[in-house]
Coordinates of C-alpha atoms in Angstrom, one line a residue:
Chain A
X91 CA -21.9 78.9 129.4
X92 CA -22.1 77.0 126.5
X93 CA -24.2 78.5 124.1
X94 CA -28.1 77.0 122.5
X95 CA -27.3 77.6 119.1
X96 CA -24.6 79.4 117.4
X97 CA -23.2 80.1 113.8
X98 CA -19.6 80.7 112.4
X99 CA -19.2 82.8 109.3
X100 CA -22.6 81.6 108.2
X101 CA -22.9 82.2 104.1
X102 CA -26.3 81.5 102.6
X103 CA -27.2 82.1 98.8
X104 CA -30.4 81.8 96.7
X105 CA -29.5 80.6 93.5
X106 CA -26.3 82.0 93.1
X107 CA -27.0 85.5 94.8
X108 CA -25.1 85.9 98.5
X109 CA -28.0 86.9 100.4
X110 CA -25.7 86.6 104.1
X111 CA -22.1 86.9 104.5
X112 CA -19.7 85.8 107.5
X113 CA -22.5 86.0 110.3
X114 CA -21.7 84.8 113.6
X115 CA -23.8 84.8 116.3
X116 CA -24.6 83.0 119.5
X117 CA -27.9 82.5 121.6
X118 CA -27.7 82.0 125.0
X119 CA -30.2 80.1 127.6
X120 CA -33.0 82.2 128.5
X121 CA -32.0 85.7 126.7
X122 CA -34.0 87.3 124.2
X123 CA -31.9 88.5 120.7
X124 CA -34.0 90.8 118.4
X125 CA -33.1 90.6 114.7
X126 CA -33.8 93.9 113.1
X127 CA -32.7 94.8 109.3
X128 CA -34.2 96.4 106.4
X129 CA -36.3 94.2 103.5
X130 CA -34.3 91.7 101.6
X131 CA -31.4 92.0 104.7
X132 CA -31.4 88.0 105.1
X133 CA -33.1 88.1 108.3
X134 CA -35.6 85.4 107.3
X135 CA -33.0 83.5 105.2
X136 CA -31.0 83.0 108.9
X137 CA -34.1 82.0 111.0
X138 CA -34.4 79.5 108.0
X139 CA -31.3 78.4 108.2
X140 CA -31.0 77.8 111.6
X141 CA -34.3 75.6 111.6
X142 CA -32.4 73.7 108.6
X143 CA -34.6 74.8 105.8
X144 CA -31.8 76.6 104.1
X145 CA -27.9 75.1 103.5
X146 CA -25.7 77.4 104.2
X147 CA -22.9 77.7 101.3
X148 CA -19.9 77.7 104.0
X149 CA -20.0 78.2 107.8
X150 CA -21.4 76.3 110.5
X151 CA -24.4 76.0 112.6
X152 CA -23.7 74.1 115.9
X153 CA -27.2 73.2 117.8
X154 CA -26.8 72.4 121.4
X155 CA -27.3 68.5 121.9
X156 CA -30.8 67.6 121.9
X157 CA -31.5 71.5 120.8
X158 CA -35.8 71.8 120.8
X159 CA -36.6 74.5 118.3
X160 CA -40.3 75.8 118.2
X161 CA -40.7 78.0 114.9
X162 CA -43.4 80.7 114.4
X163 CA -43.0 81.0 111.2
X164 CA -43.8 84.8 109.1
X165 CA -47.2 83.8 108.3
X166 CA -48.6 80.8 106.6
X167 CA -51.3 81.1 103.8
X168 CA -53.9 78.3 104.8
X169 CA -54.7 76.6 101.8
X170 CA -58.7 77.1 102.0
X171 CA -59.6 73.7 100.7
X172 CA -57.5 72.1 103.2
X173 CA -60.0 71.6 106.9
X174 CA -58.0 72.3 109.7
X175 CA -59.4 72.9 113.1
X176 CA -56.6 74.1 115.8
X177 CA -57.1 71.6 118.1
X178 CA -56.2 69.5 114.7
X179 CA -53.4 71.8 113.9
X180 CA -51.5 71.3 117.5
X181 CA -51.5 68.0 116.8
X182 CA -49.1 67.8 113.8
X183 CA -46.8 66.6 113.6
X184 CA -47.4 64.5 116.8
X185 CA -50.5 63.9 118.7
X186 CA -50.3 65.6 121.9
X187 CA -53.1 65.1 124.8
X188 CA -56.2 67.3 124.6
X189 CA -54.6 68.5 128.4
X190 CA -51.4 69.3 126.6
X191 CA -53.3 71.1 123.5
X192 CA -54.8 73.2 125.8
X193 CA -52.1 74.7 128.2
X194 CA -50.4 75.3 124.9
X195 CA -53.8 77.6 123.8
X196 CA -54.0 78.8 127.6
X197 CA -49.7 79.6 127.2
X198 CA -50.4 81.8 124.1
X199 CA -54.0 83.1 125.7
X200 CA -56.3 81.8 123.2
X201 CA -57.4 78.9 125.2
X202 CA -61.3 79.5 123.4
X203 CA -60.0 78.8 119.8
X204 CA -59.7 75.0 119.8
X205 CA -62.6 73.8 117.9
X206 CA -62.3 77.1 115.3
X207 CA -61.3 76.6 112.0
X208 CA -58.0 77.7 111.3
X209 CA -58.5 79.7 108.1
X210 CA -61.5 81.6 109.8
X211 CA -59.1 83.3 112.6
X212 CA -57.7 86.7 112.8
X213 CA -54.3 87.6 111.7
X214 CA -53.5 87.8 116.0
X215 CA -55.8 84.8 117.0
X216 CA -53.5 82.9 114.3
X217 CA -50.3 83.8 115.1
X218 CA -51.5 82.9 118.8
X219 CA -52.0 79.9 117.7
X220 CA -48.7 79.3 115.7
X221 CA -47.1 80.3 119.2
X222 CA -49.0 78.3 120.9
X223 CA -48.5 74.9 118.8
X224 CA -44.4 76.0 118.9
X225 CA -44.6 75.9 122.9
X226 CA -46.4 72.3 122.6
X227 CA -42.5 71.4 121.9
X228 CA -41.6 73.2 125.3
X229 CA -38.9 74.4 123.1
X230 CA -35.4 75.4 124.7
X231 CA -35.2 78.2 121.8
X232 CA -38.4 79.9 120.3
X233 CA -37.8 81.3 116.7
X234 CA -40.1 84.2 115.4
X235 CA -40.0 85.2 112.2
X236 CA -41.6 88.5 111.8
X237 CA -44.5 87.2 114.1
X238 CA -46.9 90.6 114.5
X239 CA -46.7 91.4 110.8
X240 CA -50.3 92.2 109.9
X241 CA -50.9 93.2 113.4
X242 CA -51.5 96.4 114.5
X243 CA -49.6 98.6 117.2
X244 CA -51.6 97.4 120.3
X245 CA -52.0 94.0 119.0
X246 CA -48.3 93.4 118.8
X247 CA -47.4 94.9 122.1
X248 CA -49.9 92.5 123.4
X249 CA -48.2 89.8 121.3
X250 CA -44.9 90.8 123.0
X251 CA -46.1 90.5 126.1
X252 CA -47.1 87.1 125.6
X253 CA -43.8 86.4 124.6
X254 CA -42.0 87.7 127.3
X255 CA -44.6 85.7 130.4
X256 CA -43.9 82.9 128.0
X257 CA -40.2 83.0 128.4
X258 CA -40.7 83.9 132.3
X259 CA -42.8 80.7 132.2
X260 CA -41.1 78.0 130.4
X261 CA -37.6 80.1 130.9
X262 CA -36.7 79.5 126.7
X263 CA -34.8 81.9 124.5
X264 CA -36.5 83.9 121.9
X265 CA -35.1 85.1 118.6
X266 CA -36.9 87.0 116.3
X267 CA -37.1 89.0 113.4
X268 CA -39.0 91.7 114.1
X269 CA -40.1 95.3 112.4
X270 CA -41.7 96.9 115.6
X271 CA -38.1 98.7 116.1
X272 CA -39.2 100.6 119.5
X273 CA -41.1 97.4 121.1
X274 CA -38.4 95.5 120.3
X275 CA -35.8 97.8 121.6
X276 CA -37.9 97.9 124.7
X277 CA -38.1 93.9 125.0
X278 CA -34.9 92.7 123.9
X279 CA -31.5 91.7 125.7
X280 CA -29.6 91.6 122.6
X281 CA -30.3 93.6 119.2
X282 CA -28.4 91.9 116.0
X283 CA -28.7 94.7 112.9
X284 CA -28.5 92.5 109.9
X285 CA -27.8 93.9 106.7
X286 CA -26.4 91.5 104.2
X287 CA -24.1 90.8 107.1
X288 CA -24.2 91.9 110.4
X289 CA -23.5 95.6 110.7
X290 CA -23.8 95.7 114.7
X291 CA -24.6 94.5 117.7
X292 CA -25.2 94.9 121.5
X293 CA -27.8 96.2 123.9
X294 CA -30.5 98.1 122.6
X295 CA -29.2 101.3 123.6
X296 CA -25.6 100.7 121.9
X297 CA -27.6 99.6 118.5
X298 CA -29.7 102.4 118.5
X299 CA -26.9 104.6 118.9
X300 CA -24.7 102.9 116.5
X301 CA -24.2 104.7 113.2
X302 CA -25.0 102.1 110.9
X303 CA -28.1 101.1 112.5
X304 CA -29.0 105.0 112.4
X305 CA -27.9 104.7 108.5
X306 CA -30.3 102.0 107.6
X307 CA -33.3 102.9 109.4
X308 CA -32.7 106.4 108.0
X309 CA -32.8 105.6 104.3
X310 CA -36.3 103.6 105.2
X311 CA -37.6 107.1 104.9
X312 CA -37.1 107.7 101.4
X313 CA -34.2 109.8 102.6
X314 CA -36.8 112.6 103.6
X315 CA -34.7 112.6 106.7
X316 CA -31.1 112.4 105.3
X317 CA -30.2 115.9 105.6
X318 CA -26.9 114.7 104.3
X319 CA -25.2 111.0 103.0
X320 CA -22.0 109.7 102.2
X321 CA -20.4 106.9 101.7
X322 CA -20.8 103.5 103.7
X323 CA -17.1 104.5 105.7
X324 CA -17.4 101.5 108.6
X325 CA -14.7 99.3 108.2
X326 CA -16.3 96.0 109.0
X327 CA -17.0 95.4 105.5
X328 CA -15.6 93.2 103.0
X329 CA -17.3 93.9 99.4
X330 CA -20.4 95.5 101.0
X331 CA -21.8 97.4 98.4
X332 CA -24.9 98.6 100.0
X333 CA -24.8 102.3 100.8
X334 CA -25.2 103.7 104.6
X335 CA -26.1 106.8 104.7
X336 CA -25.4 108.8 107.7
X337 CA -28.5 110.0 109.2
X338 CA -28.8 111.5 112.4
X339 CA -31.5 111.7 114.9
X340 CA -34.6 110.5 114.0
X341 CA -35.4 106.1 113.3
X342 CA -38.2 105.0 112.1
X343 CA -40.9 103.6 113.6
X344 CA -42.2 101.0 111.4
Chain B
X1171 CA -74.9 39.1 88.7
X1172 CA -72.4 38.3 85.8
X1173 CA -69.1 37.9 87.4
X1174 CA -67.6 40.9 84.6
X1175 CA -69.5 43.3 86.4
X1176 CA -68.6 41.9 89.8
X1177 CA -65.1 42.5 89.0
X1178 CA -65.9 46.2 87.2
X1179 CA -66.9 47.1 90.5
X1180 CA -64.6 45.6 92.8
X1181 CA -62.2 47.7 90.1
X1182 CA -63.7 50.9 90.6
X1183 CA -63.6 50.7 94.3
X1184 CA -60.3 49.8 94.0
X1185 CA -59.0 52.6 92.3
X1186 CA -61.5 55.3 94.8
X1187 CA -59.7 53.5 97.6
X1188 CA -56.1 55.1 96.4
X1189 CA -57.3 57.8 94.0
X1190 CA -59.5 60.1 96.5
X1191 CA -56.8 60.2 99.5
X1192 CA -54.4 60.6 97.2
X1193 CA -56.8 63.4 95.6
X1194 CA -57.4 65.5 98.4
X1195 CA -53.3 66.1 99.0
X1196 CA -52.9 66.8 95.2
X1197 CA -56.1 69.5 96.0
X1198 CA -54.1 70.6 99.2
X1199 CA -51.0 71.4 97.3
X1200 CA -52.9 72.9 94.0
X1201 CA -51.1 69.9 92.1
X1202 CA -53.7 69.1 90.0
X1203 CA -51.9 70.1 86.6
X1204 CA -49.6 67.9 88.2
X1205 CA -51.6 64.9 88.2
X1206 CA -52.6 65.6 84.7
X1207 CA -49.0 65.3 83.7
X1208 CA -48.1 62.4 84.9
X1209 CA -51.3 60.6 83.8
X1210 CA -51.0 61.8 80.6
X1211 CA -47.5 59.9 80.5
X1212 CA -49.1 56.8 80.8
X1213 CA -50.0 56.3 77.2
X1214 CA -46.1 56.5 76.7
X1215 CA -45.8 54.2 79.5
X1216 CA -48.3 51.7 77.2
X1217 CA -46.1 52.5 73.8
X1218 CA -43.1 51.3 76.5
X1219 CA -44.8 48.3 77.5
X1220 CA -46.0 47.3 74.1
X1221 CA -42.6 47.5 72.1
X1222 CA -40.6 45.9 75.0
X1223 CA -43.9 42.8 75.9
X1224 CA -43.5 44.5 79.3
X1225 CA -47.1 44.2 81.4
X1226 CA -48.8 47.3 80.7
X1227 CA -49.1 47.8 84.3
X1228 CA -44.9 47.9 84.8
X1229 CA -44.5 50.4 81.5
X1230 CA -47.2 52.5 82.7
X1231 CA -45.5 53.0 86.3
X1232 CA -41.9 53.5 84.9
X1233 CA -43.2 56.5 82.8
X1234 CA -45.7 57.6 85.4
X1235 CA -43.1 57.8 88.2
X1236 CA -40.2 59.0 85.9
X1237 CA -42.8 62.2 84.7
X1238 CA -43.3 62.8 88.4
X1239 CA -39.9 62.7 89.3
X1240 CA -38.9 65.3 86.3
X1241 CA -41.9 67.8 87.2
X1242 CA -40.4 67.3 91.2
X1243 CA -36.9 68.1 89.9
X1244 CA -38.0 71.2 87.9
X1245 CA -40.1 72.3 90.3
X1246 CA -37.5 72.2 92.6
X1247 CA -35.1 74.3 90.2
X1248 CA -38.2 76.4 90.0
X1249 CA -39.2 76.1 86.9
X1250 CA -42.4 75.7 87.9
X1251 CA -45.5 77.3 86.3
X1252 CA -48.7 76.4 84.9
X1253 CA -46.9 76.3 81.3
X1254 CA -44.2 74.0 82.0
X1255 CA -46.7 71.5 83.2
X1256 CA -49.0 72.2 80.5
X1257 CA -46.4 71.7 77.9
X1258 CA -45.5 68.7 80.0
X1259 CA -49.0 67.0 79.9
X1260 CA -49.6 67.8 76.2
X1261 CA -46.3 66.9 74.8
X1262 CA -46.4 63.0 77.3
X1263 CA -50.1 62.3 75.8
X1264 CA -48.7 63.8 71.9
X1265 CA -45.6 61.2 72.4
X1266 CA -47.4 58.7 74.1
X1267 CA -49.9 58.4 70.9
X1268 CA -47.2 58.7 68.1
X1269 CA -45.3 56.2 70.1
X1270 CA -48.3 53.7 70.1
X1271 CA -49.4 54.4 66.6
X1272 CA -45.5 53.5 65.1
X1273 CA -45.5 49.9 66.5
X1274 CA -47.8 48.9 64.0
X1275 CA -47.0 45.1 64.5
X1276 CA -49.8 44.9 66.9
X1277 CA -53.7 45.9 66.7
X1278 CA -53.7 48.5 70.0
X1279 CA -57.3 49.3 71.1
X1280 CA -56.2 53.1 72.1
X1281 CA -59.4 53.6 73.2
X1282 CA -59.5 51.5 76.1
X1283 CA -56.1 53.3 77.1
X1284 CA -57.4 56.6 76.7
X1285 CA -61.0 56.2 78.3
X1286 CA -60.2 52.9 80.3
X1287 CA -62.4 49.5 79.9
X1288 CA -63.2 48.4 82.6
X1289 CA -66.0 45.6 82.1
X1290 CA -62.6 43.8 80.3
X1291 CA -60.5 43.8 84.3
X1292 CA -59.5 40.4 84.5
X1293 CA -58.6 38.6 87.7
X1294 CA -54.8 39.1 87.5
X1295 CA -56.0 43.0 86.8
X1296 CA -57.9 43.1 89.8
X1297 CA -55.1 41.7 91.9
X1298 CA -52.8 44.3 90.1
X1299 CA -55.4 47.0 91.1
X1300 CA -55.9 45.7 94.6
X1301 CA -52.6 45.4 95.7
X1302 CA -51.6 48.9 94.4
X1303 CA -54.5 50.5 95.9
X1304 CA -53.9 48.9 99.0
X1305 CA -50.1 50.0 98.7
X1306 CA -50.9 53.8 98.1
X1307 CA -53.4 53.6 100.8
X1308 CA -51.0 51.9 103.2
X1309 CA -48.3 54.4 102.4
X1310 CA -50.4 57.4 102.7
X1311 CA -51.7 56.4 106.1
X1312 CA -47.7 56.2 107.4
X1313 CA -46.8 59.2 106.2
X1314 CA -50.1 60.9 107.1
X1315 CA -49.0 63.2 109.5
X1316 CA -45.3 64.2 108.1
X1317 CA -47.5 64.9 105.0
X1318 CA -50.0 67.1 106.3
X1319 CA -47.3 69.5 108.0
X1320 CA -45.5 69.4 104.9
X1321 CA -48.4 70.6 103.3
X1322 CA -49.4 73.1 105.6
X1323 CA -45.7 74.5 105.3
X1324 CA -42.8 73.1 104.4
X1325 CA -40.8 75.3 107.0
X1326 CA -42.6 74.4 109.7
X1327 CA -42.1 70.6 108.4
X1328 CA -38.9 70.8 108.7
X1329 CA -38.3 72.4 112.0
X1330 CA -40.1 69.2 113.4
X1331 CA -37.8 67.2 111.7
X1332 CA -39.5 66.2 108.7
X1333 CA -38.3 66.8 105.4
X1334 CA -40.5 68.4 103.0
X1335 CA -38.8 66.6 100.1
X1336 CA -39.2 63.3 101.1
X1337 CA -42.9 63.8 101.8
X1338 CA -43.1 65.0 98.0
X1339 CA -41.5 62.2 96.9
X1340 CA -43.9 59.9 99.1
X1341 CA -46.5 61.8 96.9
X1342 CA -45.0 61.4 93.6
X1343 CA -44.6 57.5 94.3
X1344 CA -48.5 57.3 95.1
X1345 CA -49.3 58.9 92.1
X1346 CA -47.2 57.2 90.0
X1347 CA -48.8 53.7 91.2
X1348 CA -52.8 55.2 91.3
X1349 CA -52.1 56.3 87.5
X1350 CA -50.4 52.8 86.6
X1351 CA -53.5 51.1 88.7
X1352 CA -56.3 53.5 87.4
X1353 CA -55.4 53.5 83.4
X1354 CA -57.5 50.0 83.4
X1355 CA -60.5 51.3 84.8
X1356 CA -60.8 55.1 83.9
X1357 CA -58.0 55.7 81.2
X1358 CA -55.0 57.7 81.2
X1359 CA -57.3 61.0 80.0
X1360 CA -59.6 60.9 83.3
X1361 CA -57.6 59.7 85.9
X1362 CA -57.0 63.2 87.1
X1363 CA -60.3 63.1 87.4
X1364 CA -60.7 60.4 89.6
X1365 CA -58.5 62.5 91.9
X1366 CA -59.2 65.7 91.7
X1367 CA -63.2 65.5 91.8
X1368 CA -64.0 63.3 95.2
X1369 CA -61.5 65.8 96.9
X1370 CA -63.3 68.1 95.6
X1371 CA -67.1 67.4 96.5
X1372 CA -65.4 66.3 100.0
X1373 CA -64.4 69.5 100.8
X1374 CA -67.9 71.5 102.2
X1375 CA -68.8 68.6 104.2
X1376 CA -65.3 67.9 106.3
X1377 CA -63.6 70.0 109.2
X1378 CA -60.8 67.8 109.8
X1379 CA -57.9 66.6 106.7
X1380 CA -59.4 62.8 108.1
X1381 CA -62.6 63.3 106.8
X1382 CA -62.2 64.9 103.8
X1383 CA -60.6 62.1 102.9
X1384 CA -62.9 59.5 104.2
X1385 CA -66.0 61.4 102.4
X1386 CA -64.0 61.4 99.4
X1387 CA -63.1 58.0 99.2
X1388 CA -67.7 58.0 99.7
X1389 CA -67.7 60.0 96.5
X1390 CA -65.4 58.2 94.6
X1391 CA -67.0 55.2 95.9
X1392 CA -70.2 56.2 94.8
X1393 CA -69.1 57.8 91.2
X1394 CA -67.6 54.3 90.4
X1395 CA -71.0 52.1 91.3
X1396 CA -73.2 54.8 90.1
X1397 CA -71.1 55.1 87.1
X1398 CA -71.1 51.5 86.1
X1399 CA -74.7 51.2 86.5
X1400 CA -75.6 54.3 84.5
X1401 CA -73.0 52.6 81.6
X1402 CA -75.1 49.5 81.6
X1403 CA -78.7 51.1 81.5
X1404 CA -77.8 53.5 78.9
X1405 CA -75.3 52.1 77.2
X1406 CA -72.3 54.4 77.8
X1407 CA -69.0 54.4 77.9
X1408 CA -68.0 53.1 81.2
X1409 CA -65.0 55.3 82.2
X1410 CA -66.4 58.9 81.4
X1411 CA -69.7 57.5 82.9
X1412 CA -68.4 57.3 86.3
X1413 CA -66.6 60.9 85.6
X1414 CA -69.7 61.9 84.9
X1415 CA -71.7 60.6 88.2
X1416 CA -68.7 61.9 90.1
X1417 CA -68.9 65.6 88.3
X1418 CA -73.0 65.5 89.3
X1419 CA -71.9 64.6 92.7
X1420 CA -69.7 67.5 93.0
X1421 CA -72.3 70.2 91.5
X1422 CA -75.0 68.8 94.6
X1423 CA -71.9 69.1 97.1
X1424 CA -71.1 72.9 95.6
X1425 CA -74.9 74.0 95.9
X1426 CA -75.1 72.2 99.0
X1427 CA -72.0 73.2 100.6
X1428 CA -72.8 76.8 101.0
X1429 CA -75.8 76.0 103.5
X1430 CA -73.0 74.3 105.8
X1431 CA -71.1 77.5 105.5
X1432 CA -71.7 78.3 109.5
X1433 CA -70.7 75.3 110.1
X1434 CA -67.7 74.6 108.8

């Protein structure tokens, strides 16, 4: 099967600093890939790239033909002298019908927030409606970047959940960045660790039980955990100078 | 009525028409430093025009635009920061009034470039003014949508297949012609002004982009007529007059616009 979107030894730099190295991945039709990575990893720079915000130094990025993208972006910092209503804000860049503006609410279960201004909603009621004017593309491939930061446990499990009757619904593919490590590896077919490159991949279970996933979301905890570290020693790397320390047992649930 | 006033206020309408549209995206996008910039530029733009017998109105958009386009490319590099455009604004209006000052081969009223005179618009200036309004207007309603999202965020922008850069250079052209358009009526020190304060007073009043921008172009409407008639019955400047009317404007809409609070 051919795949939605897919990179080959994707590089992308800010200003002449390699933030990603010789990533290649592939999303297929329908299957939910989980990016997960410590701060300053690149995960954001990627989604970027594939929406075609960011050009990446070398590499490709090959779109399926006619690819529909809907991007939730991290958050977005609504300018409070610019007034927005949602039912405003779902139709940009493109008027849709008031029918269509509100299946979209209903899809993302905030079908009560259409005459609301957008700068007076919750963290959650926004990023509801982010998701909701993304499925108003009826996107073969929804991008999330980070979409529950700012939520709290509950909320984002219920944001999850949304996600996953969404895919069952429309049957799109979801990638995201996410920090919720254990919801994530609960929902997700496909886990990509990102860490300047990508370290590993696979099911949830292999990630988790890879040792450089274990490394990086061991150090997260100020190494209060490391009981012992050594020297990055996987031999994937080319250059990598980050250090993975080997930490058994515990991850951290950010 | 004299027909000098007729035109005065066909002028000032003229100029709201582009300048408060235009105002409430450089409010959006906290450009208004921006705006100061490239008005600023226009008294080089007039040192341009006088020294090559260029109309005012063609050196005043070169200069305009090409100050736009340098504060978009250094942006871009990010260079950008309150103090680059300060330096920026300072350093065009310093130039701009050495520049005018060395051709001393002709008598320059600086005045009227700096605070505008607009009970002098001829005909052919109200054409000039009318056309470019109508141009900025035009182009502003085209792009309206791409604009907006590009606003909101330029990542979002561009998944939908716009491109964030080309909106902001839609933007920069619309300046660049409301500043060559507005130098006649207001001058090149309170065109910013023009754009910035409509917006402004707009804002409590509108829940949609639309109308904040229709009540603006009210306010700016209204600044201009009031303006000219408060010039004539007390003798005032006309350009800082209707800067004035537009400044009391916005203090009723800031004590007023808390009341509406709920509501918006």
């Amino acid at each position: 099967m051919s795949a939605l979107i897919e990179t080959e030894n994707l590089h992308l730099a800010y200003g002449g600093n390699t933030v990603l190295r010789d990533v290649s991945l592939r999303v297929q039709r329908g299957e939910i890939v989980t990016i997960v990575g410590p701060n300053g990893s690149g995960k954001s720079s990627l989604l970027r790239a594939l929406i075609g915000a960011i050009h990446p130094i070398s590499g490709r990025i090959i779109r399926a033909e006619g690819l529909r993208i809907g991007y939730v972006p991290q958050s977005l910092s609504i300018n409070s002298t610019l007034p927005l209503t949602v039912a405003r804000f779902l139709n940009l860049p493109k008027r849709v019908s008031a029918q269509a503006a509100l299946a979209a609410l209903e899809g993302a279960g905030v079908p009560e927030l259409a005459q609301r201004q957008l700068g007076a909603l919750s963290g959650g009621q926004f990023q509801r409606v982010l998701l909701a004017r993304a499925l108003l593309q009826s996107p073969d491939i929804l991008i999330l970047d980070e979409a529950t930061q700012g939520l709290d446990q509950p909320g984002a499990a219920r944001f999850y959940q949304q996600i996953e009757s969404v895919r069952q619904s429309i049957g799109c593919a979801v990638l995201m960045v996410s920090h919720d490590l254990h919801v994530v590896m609960a929902a997700s077919d496909r886990v990509l660790c990102l860490n300047g490159h990508l370290c590993c991949e696979g099911t949830p279970q292999v990630v988790a039980d890879a040792p450089e996933y274990r490394a990086l979301f061991g150090t997260g905890t100020q190494g209060a955990l490391a009981l012992y570290r050594h020297h990055h020693d996987h031999d994937h790397h080319d250059g990598c100078d980050h250090e993975h320390s080997d930490v058994p047992v515990e991850k951290e649930s950010a | 009525m004299d027909d000098f006033i007729m035109r005065a206020a066909l002028a000032g309408l003229g100029v709201a028409l582009a300048a408060a549209p235009l105002g409430c995206f450089v409010v959006w996008r906290r450009m208004a430093y921006f705006g100061d910039a490239t008005s600023h530029a226009a008294i080089l733009g007039v040192a341009l025009a006088l020294a090559t017998e260029l109309p005012v109105f063609a050196g005043v958009l070169a200069t305009a635009l090409a100050m736009a386009l340098l504060i978009t490319g250094l942006s871009a590099r990010q260079f950008s920061s309150d103090t680059l455009l300060g330096v920026l604004a300072h350093s065009a209006l310093a130039l701009g009034l050495v520049a005018v000052s060395l051709i001393d081969s002709i008598r320059v009223d600086l005045e009227g470039y700096l605070f505008g005179e607009i009970l002098a618009v001829t005909n052919t200036d109200l054409v000039v003014i009318w056309c470019g309004a109508a141009c900025v207007a035009a182009l502003l309603m085209w792009r309206w949508h791409a604009l907006l999202t590009a606003t909101l965020s330029p990542d979002l922008a561009t998944a939908s297949g716009i491109s964030p850069r080309r909106e902001q250079l839609v933007l920069t052209l619309a300046l660049a012609v409301t500043v060559a358009v507005a130098i006649k009526v207001v001058g090149a020190l309170l065109i910013a002004a023009m754009l910035v304060i409509p917006a402004a007073t707009a804002r409590p009043f509108a829940r949609t982009p639309e109308a904040m921008a229709a009540y603006a172009v009210a306010a700016g409407s209204i600044a201009a007529l009031g303006g000219l008639a408060g010039a004539f019955a007390l003798d005032t400047p006309a350009g800082p007059s209707i800067v004035a009317v537009g400044a009391a404007l916005f203090a009723l809409s800031a004590a007023i616009g808390p009341l509406l609070r709920g509501r918006t």
